[in-house]
JSON list of C-alpha atoms and ligand atoms in Angstrom, two decimals:
[
{"chain": "A", "resi": 26, "resn": "MET", "atom": "CA", "xyz": [19.19, 2.80, -11.02]},
{"chain": "A", "resi": 27, "resn": "THR", "atom": "CA", "xyz": [15.51, 3.36, -10.34]},
{"chain": "A", "resi": 28, "resn": "GLN", "atom": "CA", "xyz": [13.88, 1.61, -7.39]},
{"chain": "A", "resi": 29, "resn": "LYS", "atom": "CA", "xyz": [12.13, -0.73, -9.84]},
{"chain": "A", "resi": 30, "resn": "GLU", "atom": "CA", "xyz": [15.45, -1.69, -11.45]},
{"chain": "A", "resi": 31, "resn": "ILE", "atom": "CA", "xyz": [16.94, -2.38, -8.01]},
{"chain": "A", "resi": 32, "resn": "PHE", "atom": "CA", "xyz": [13.96, -4.63, -7.18]},
{"chain": "A", "resi": 33, "resn": "ASP", "atom": "CA", "xyz": [14.34, -6.47, -10.51]},
{"chain": "A", "resi": 34, "resn": "SER", "atom": "CA", "xyz": [18.09, -7.06, -10.21]},
{"chain": "A", "resi": 35, "resn": "THR", "atom": "CA", "xyz": [17.74, -8.13, -6.56]},
{"chain": "A", "resi": 36, "resn": "LEU", "atom": "CA", "xyz": [15.01, -10.61, -7.54]},
{"chain": "A", "resi": 37, "resn": "SER", "atom": "CA", "xyz": [17.22, -12.14, -10.25]},
{"chain": "A", "resi": 38, "resn": "LEU", "atom": "CA", "xyz": [20.11, -12.54, -7.84]},
{"chain": "A", "resi": 39, "resn": "LEU", "atom": "CA", "xyz": [17.92, -14.07, -5.12]},
{"chain": "A", "resi": 40, "resn": "ARG", "atom": "CA", "xyz": [16.22, -16.44, -7.59]},
{"chain": "A", "resi": 41, "resn": "GLU", "atom": "CA", "xyz": [19.58, -17.74, -8.77]},
{"chain": "A", "resi": 42, "resn": "LYS", "atom": "CA", "xyz": [20.92, -18.23, -5.24]},
{"chain": "A", "resi": 43, "resn": "ILE", "atom": "CA", "xyz": [17.75, -19.62, -3.63]},
{"chain": "A", "resi": 44, "resn": "SER", "atom": "CA", "xyz": [17.06, -22.12, -6.42]},
{"chain": "A", "resi": 45, "resn": "LEU", "atom": "CA", "xyz": [20.41, -23.77, -5.60]},
{"chain": "A", "resi": 46, "resn": "GLU", "atom": "CA", "xyz": [20.28, -23.44, -1.83]},
{"chain": "A", "resi": 47, "resn": "LYS", "atom": "CA", "xyz": [19.14, -26.48, 0.17]},
{"chain": "A", "resi": 48, "resn": "ASP", "atom": "CA", "xyz": [19.77, -25.20, 3.68]},
{"chain": "A", "resi": 49, "resn": "MET", "atom": "CA", "xyz": [16.87, -23.17, 5.03]},
{"chain": "A", "resi": 50, "resn": "ASN", "atom": "CA", "xyz": [18.85, -21.02, 7.47]},
{"chain": "A", "resi": 51, "resn": "ALA", "atom": "CA", "xyz": [21.52, -20.19, 4.92]},
{"chain": "A", "resi": 52, "resn": "GLY", "atom": "CA", "xyz": [18.87, -19.30, 2.32]},
{"chain": "A", "resi": 53, "resn": "LEU", "atom": "CA", "xyz": [16.84, -17.10, 4.66]},
{"chain": "A", "resi": 54, "resn": "GLN", "atom": "CA", "xyz": [19.98, -15.40, 6.01]},
{"chain": "A", "resi": 55, "resn": "PHE", "atom": "CA", "xyz": [21.16, -14.62, 2.47]},
{"chain": "A", "resi": 56, "resn": "ILE", "atom": "CA", "xyz": [17.82, -12.98, 1.69]},
{"chain": "A", "resi": 57, "resn": "CYS", "atom": "CA", "xyz": [17.90, -10.88, 4.88]},
{"chain": "A", "resi": 58, "resn": "ASP", "atom": "CA", "xyz": [21.44, -9.65, 4.16]},
{"chain": "A", "resi": 59, "resn": "GLU", "atom": "CA", "xyz": [20.71, -8.86, 0.51]},
{"chain": "A", "resi": 60, "resn": "LEU", "atom": "CA", "xyz": [17.45, -7.03, 1.18]},
{"chain": "A", "resi": 61, "resn": "LYS", "atom": "CA", "xyz": [18.97, -4.93, 3.96]},
{"chain": "A", "resi": 62, "resn": "GLU", "atom": "CA", "xyz": [21.99, -4.05, 1.85]},
{"chain": "A", "resi": 63, "resn": "LYS", "atom": "CA", "xyz": [20.28, -3.40, -1.49]},
{"chain": "A", "resi": 64, "resn": "ILE", "atom": "CA", "xyz": [17.08, -1.62, -0.50]},
{"chain": "A", "resi": 65, "resn": "ASP", "atom": "CA", "xyz": [17.71, 1.75, 1.12]},
{"chain": "A", "resi": 66, "resn": "HIS", "atom": "CA", "xyz": [14.54, 1.95, 3.17]},
{"chain": "A", "resi": 67, "resn": "TYR", "atom": "CA", "xyz": [14.87, -1.59, 4.62]},
{"chain": "A", "resi": 68, "resn": "ASP", "atom": "CA", "xyz": [16.68, -1.12, 7.94]},
{"chain": "A", "resi": 69, "resn": "TRP", "atom": "CA", "xyz": [15.83, -4.41, 9.66]},
{"chain": "A", "resi": 70, "resn": "VAL", "atom": "CA", "xyz": [14.89, -7.57, 7.74]},
{"chain": "A", "resi": 71, "resn": "GLY", "atom": "CA", "xyz": [13.99, -10.84, 9.44]},
{"chain": "A", "resi": 72, "resn": "PHE", "atom": "CA", "xyz": [12.02, -14.05, 9.23]},
{"chain": "A", "resi": 73, "resn": "TYR", "atom": "CA", "xyz": [9.74, -15.39, 11.94]},
{"chain": "A", "resi": 74, "resn": "LEU", "atom": "CA", "xyz": [8.85, -19.09, 11.84]},
{"chain": "A", "resi": 75, "resn": "VAL", "atom": "CA", "xyz": [5.64, -20.54, 13.23]},
{"chain": "A", "resi": 76, "resn": "ASP", "atom": "CA", "xyz": [6.48, -22.67, 16.22]},
{"chain": "A", "resi": 77, "resn": "GLY", "atom": "CA", "xyz": [3.86, -25.13, 17.46]},
{"chain": "A", "resi": 78, "resn": "GLU", "atom": "CA", "xyz": [0.53, -23.62, 18.35]},
{"chain": "A", "resi": 79, "resn": "LYS", "atom": "CA", "xyz": [0.08, -20.02, 17.29]},
{"chain": "A", "resi": 80, "resn": "GLU", "atom": "CA", "xyz": [3.48, -18.64, 18.18]},
{"chain": "A", "resi": 81, "resn": "LEU", "atom": "CA", "xyz": [6.17, -17.02, 16.03]},
{"chain": "A", "resi": 82, "resn": "VAL", "atom": "CA", "xyz": [9.84, -17.54, 16.79]},
{"chain": "A", "resi": 83, "resn": "LEU", "atom": "CA", "xyz": [12.59, -15.32, 15.38]},
{"chain": "A", "resi": 84, "resn": "GLY", "atom": "CA", "xyz": [14.68, -16.94, 12.65]},
{"chain": "A", "resi": 85, "resn": "PRO", "atom": "CA", "xyz": [17.48, -15.43, 10.52]},
{"chain": "A", "resi": 86, "resn": "PHE", "atom": "CA", "xyz": [17.60, -11.61, 10.47]},
{"chain": "A", "resi": 87, "resn": "ALA", "atom": "CA", "xyz": [19.84, -8.69, 9.46]},
{"chain": "A", "resi": 88, "resn": "GLY", "atom": "CA", "xyz": [20.01, -5.57, 11.62]},
{"chain": "A", "resi": 89, "resn": "GLU", "atom": "CA", "xyz": [20.01, -4.86, 15.34]},
{"chain": "A", "resi": 90, "resn": "PRO", "atom": "CA", "xyz": [19.09, -7.73, 17.69]},
{"chain": "A", "resi": 91, "resn": "THR", "atom": "CA", "xyz": [15.50, -7.55, 18.94]},
{"chain": "A", "resi": 92, "resn": "VAL", "atom": "CA", "xyz": [13.94, -8.52, 22.28]},
{"chain": "A", "resi": 93, "resn": "HIS", "atom": "CA", "xyz": [10.91, -9.84, 20.39]},
{"chain": "A", "resi": 94, "resn": "THR", "atom": "CA", "xyz": [12.19, -13.34, 19.76]},
{"chain": "A", "resi": 95, "resn": "ARG", "atom": "CA", "xyz": [8.80, -15.00, 20.43]},
{"chain": "A", "resi": 96, "resn": "ILE", "atom": "CA", "xyz": [5.48, -13.39, 19.46]},
{"chain": "A", "resi": 97, "resn": "LYS", "atom": "CA", "xyz": [2.01, -14.84, 19.98]},
{"chain": "A", "resi": 98, "resn": "PHE", "atom": "CA", "xyz": [-0.51, -14.75, 17.11]},
{"chain": "A", "resi": 99, "resn": "GLY", "atom": "CA", "xyz": [-2.58, -11.56, 17.51]},
{"chain": "A", "resi": 100, "resn": "SER", "atom": "CA", "xyz": [0.20, -9.65, 19.29]},
{"chain": "A", "resi": 101, "resn": "GLY", "atom": "CA", "xyz": [1.91, -6.73, 17.53]},
{"chain": "A", "resi": 102, "resn": "ILE", "atom": "CA", "xyz": [2.05, -6.24, 13.78]},
{"chain": "A", "resi": 103, "resn": "CYS", "atom": "CA", "xyz": [3.66, -9.66, 13.27]},
{"chain": "A", "resi": 104, "resn": "GLY", "atom": "CA", "xyz": [1.03, -11.43, 15.34]},
{"chain": "A", "resi": 105, "resn": "GLN", "atom": "CA", "xyz": [-1.81, -9.63, 13.57]},
{"chain": "A", "resi": 106, "resn": "ALA", "atom": "CA", "xyz": [-0.43, -10.57, 10.13]},
{"chain": "A", "resi": 107, "resn": "ALA", "atom": "CA", "xyz": [-0.19, -14.20, 11.26]},
{"chain": "A", "resi": 108, "resn": "GLU", "atom": "CA", "xyz": [-3.70, -14.26, 12.69]},
{"chain": "A", "resi": 109, "resn": "THR", "atom": "CA", "xyz": [-5.37, -12.58, 9.70]},
{"chain": "A", "resi": 110, "resn": "LYS", "atom": "CA", "xyz": [-3.13, -14.28, 7.07]},
{"chain": "A", "resi": 111, "resn": "ARG", "atom": "CA", "xyz": [-2.85, -10.86, 5.40]},
{"chain": "A", "resi": 112, "resn": "ILE", "atom": "CA", "xyz": [0.00, -8.56, 4.44]},
{"chain": "A", "resi": 113, "resn": "PHE", "atom": "CA", "xyz": [0.18, -5.89, 7.14]},
{"chain": "A", "resi": 114, "resn": "VAL", "atom": "CA", "xyz": [1.61, -2.47, 6.23]},
{"chain": "A", "resi": 115, "resn": "VAL", "atom": "CA", "xyz": [1.99, 0.20, 8.91]},
{"chain": "A", "resi": 116, "resn": "GLN", "atom": "CA", "xyz": [3.31, 3.40, 7.34]},
{"chain": "A", "resi": 117, "resn": "ASP", "atom": "CA", "xyz": [3.62, 5.15, 10.74]},
{"chain": "A", "resi": 118, "resn": "VAL", "atom": "CA", "xyz": [4.06, 2.88, 13.75]},
{"chain": "A", "resi": 119, "resn": "SER", "atom": "CA", "xyz": [3.22, 5.72, 16.17]},
{"chain": "A", "resi": 120, "resn": "LYS", "atom": "CA", "xyz": [-0.40, 5.40, 14.94]},
{"chain": "A", "resi": 121, "resn": "GLU", "atom": "CA", "xyz": [-0.64, 1.61, 15.53]},
{"chain": "A", "resi": 122, "resn": "LEU", "atom": "CA", "xyz": [-1.85, 0.67, 19.01]},
{"chain": "A", "resi": 123, "resn": "ASN", "atom": "CA", "xyz": [-1.10, -3.06, 18.72]},
{"chain": "A", "resi": 124, "resn": "TYR", "atom": "CA", "xyz": [2.62, -2.63, 18.05]},
{"chain": "A", "resi": 125, "resn": "LEU", "atom": "CA", "xyz": [5.72, -4.19, 19.67]},
{"chain": "A", "resi": 126, "resn": "SER", "atom": "CA", "xyz": [8.54, -1.65, 19.50]},
{"chain": "A", "resi": 127, "resn": "CYS", "atom": "CA", "xyz": [12.10, -2.86, 18.87]},
{"chain": "A", "resi": 128, "resn": "SER", "atom": "CA", "xyz": [13.71, 0.57, 18.68]},
{"chain": "A", "resi": 129, "resn": "PRO", "atom": "CA", "xyz": [12.58, 4.21, 18.65]},
{"chain": "A", "resi": 130, "resn": "THR", "atom": "CA", "xyz": [14.37, 4.64, 15.31]},
{"chain": "A", "resi": 131, "resn": "VAL", "atom": "CA", "xyz": [11.79, 2.38, 13.59]},
{"chain": "A", "resi": 132, "resn": "LYS", "atom": "CA", "xyz": [9.05, 4.46, 11.94]},
{"chain": "A", "resi": 133, "resn": "SER", "atom": "CA", "xyz": [7.24, 1.97, 9.69]},
{"chain": "A", "resi": 134, "resn": "GLU", "atom": "CA", "xyz": [6.89, -1.76, 9.12]},
{"chain": "A", "resi": 135, "resn": "ILE", "atom": "CA", "xyz": [5.65, -4.31, 6.58]},
{"chain": "A", "resi": 136, "resn": "VAL", "atom": "CA", "xyz": [4.94, -7.96, 7.40]},
{"chain": "A", "resi": 137, "resn": "LEU", "atom": "CA", "xyz": [4.13, -10.67, 4.84]},
{"chain": "A", "resi": 138, "resn": "PRO", "atom": "CA", "xyz": [2.82, -14.08, 5.86]},
{"chain": "A", "resi": 139, "resn": "ILE", "atom": "CA", "xyz": [4.42, -17.10, 4.18]},
{"chain": "A", "resi": 140, "resn": "MET", "atom": "CA", "xyz": [1.68, -19.62, 3.43]},
{"chain": "A", "resi": 141, "resn": "LYS", "atom": "CA", "xyz": [1.68, -23.38, 2.89]},
{"chain": "A", "resi": 142, "resn": "SER", "atom": "CA", "xyz": [-1.51, -25.41, 2.33]},
{"chain": "A", "resi": 143, "resn": "GLY", "atom": "CA", "xyz": [-3.60, -22.45, 3.49]},
{"chain": "A", "resi": 144, "resn": "GLU", "atom": "CA", "xyz": [-1.72, -22.06, 6.79]},
{"chain": "A", "resi": 145, "resn": "VAL", "atom": "CA", "xyz": [0.81, -19.47, 7.89]},
{"chain": "A", "resi": 146, "resn": "VAL", "atom": "CA", "xyz": [4.19, -21.18, 8.32]},
{"chain": "A", "resi": 147, "resn": "GLY", "atom": "CA", "xyz": [6.37, -18.08, 8.65]},
{"chain": "A", "resi": 148, "resn": "GLU", "atom": "CA", "xyz": [6.66, -14.38, 8.01]},
{"chain": "A", "resi": 149, "resn": "LEU", "atom": "CA", "xyz": [8.96, -11.86, 6.41]},
{"chain": "A", "resi": 150, "resn": "ASP", "atom": "CA", "xyz": [9.20, -8.73, 8.59]},
{"chain": "A", "resi": 151, "resn": "ILE", "atom": "CA", "xyz": [10.80, -5.44, 7.50]},
{"chain": "A", "resi": 152, "resn": "ASP", "atom": "CA", "xyz": [11.30, -2.28, 9.56]},
{"chain": "A", "resi": 153, "resn": "SER", "atom": "CA", "xyz": [12.18, 1.12, 8.12]},
{"chain": "A", "resi": 154, "resn": "HIS", "atom": "CA", "xyz": [13.54, 4.28, 9.70]},
{"chain": "A", "resi": 155, "resn": "LYS", "atom": "CA", "xyz": [11.43, 6.30, 7.24]},
{"chain": "A", "resi": 156, "resn": "ILE", "atom": "CA", "xyz": [7.75, 7.18, 7.54]},
{"chain": "A", "resi": 157, "resn": "ALA", "atom": "CA", "xyz": [5.55, 5.82, 4.72]},
{"chain": "A", "resi": 158, "resn": "PRO", "atom": "CA", "xyz": [8.28, 4.30, 2.51]},
{"chain": "A", "resi": 159, "resn": "PHE", "atom": "CA", "xyz": [6.33, 1.22, 1.37]},
{"chain": "A", "resi": 160, "resn": "THR", "atom": "CA", "xyz": [4.63, 1.29, -2.06]},
{"chain": "A", "resi": 161, "resn": "ASP", "atom": "CA", "xyz": [2.72, -1.28, -4.11]},
{"chain": "A", "resi": 162, "resn": "ASP", "atom": "CA", "xyz": [6.08, -2.05, -5.80]},
{"chain": "A", "resi": 163, "resn": "ASP", "atom": "CA", "xyz": [7.51, -3.07, -2.42]},
{"chain": "A", "resi": 164, "resn": "LYS", "atom": "CA", "xyz": [4.53, -5.36, -1.85]},
{"chain": "A", "resi": 165, "resn": "GLU", "atom": "CA", "xyz": [4.82, -6.94, -5.29]},
{"chain": "A", "resi": 166, "resn": "PHE", "atom": "CA", "xyz": [8.58, -7.42, -4.84]},
{"chain": "A", "resi": 167, "resn": "LEU", "atom": "CA", "xyz": [8.25, -8.93, -1.36]},
{"chain": "A", "resi": 168, "resn": "VAL", "atom": "CA", "xyz": [5.40, -11.26, -2.39]},
{"chain": "A", "resi": 169, "resn": "ARG", "atom": "CA", "xyz": [7.83, -12.68, -4.97]},
{"chain": "A", "resi": 170, "resn": "VAL", "atom": "CA", "xyz": [10.56, -13.06, -2.37]},
{"chain": "A", "resi": 171, "resn": "CYS", "atom": "CA", "xyz": [8.13, -14.94, -0.08]},
{"chain": "A", "resi": 172, "resn": "SER", "atom": "CA", "xyz": [7.07, -17.29, -2.87]},
{"chain": "A", "resi": 173, "resn": "MET", "atom": "CA", "xyz": [10.76, -18.18, -3.39]},
{"chain": "A", "resi": 174, "resn": "VAL", "atom": "CA", "xyz": [11.21, -19.34, 0.21]},
{"chain": "A", "resi": 175, "resn": "ALA", "atom": "CA", "xyz": [8.03, -21.43, 0.47]},
{"chain": "A", "resi": 176, "resn": "LYS", "atom": "CA", "xyz": [10.08, -24.47, -0.65]},
{"chain": "A", "resi": 177, "resn": "PHE", "atom": "CA", "xyz": [12.01, -24.37, 2.64]},
{"chain": "A", "resi": 178, "resn": "PHE", "atom": "CA", "xyz": [8.92, -24.93, 4.78]},
{"chain": "B", "resi": 209, "resn": "SME", "atom": "N1", "xyz": [7.41, -4.60, 15.52]},
{"chain": "B", "resi": 209, "resn": "SME", "atom": "C1", "xyz": [7.02, -5.99, 15.49]},
{"chain": "B", "resi": 209, "resn": "SME", "atom": "C2", "xyz": [7.87, -6.82, 16.38]},
{"chain": "B", "resi": 209, "resn": "SME", "atom": "C3", "xyz": [9.04, -7.41, 15.71]},
{"chain": "B", "resi": 209, "resn": "SME", "atom": "S1", "xyz": [10.25, -6.33, 15.33]},
{"chain": "B", "resi": 209, "resn": "SME", "atom": "O1", "xyz": [9.83, -5.34, 14.36]},
{"chain": "B", "resi": 209, "resn": "SME", "atom": "C4", "xyz": [11.64, -7.05, 14.85]},
{"chain": "B", "resi": 209, "resn": "SME", "atom": "C5", "xyz": [5.54, -6.13, 15.82]},
{"chain": "B", "resi": 209, "resn": "SME", "atom": "O2", "xyz": [4.89, -5.15, 16.21]},
{"chain": "B", "resi": 209, "resn": "SME", "atom": "O3", "xyz": [5.03, -7.24, 15.72]}
]
């Protein structure tokens, strides 16, 4: 299967499952597990949820546990994505000064804000052990995944 075919079949599976799922944690956990398993260059997949005033708290994830369970807006790649409300792609984390390292094996990261009524309510965060693995197809795929979970917030 090509990468595009893997994205398409994963999207169909997630759509089917998430449309029926009512429990937020179960839905988000399913997505983390599927993305980590199906997409080769996704080595850690997790959701952060906005907690009160300008702070992200770690929600469901798949991969190694991280010490970064609470992140302030503006701090690290996650905090910058939350503050700017923009997708943040770092193809080589060694070149990013405002970065919170979870593990030396992580080489790149993509973070997508999940928006509701113009505000960031959560984020999807993906780490990769490869340098520069993220393409426009990844972005397009992950934007679709994020739009599926907006109903939980
Ligand atoms: N690297 C992130 C912190 C979270 S971990 O990747 C799980 C950052 O710089 O915000």
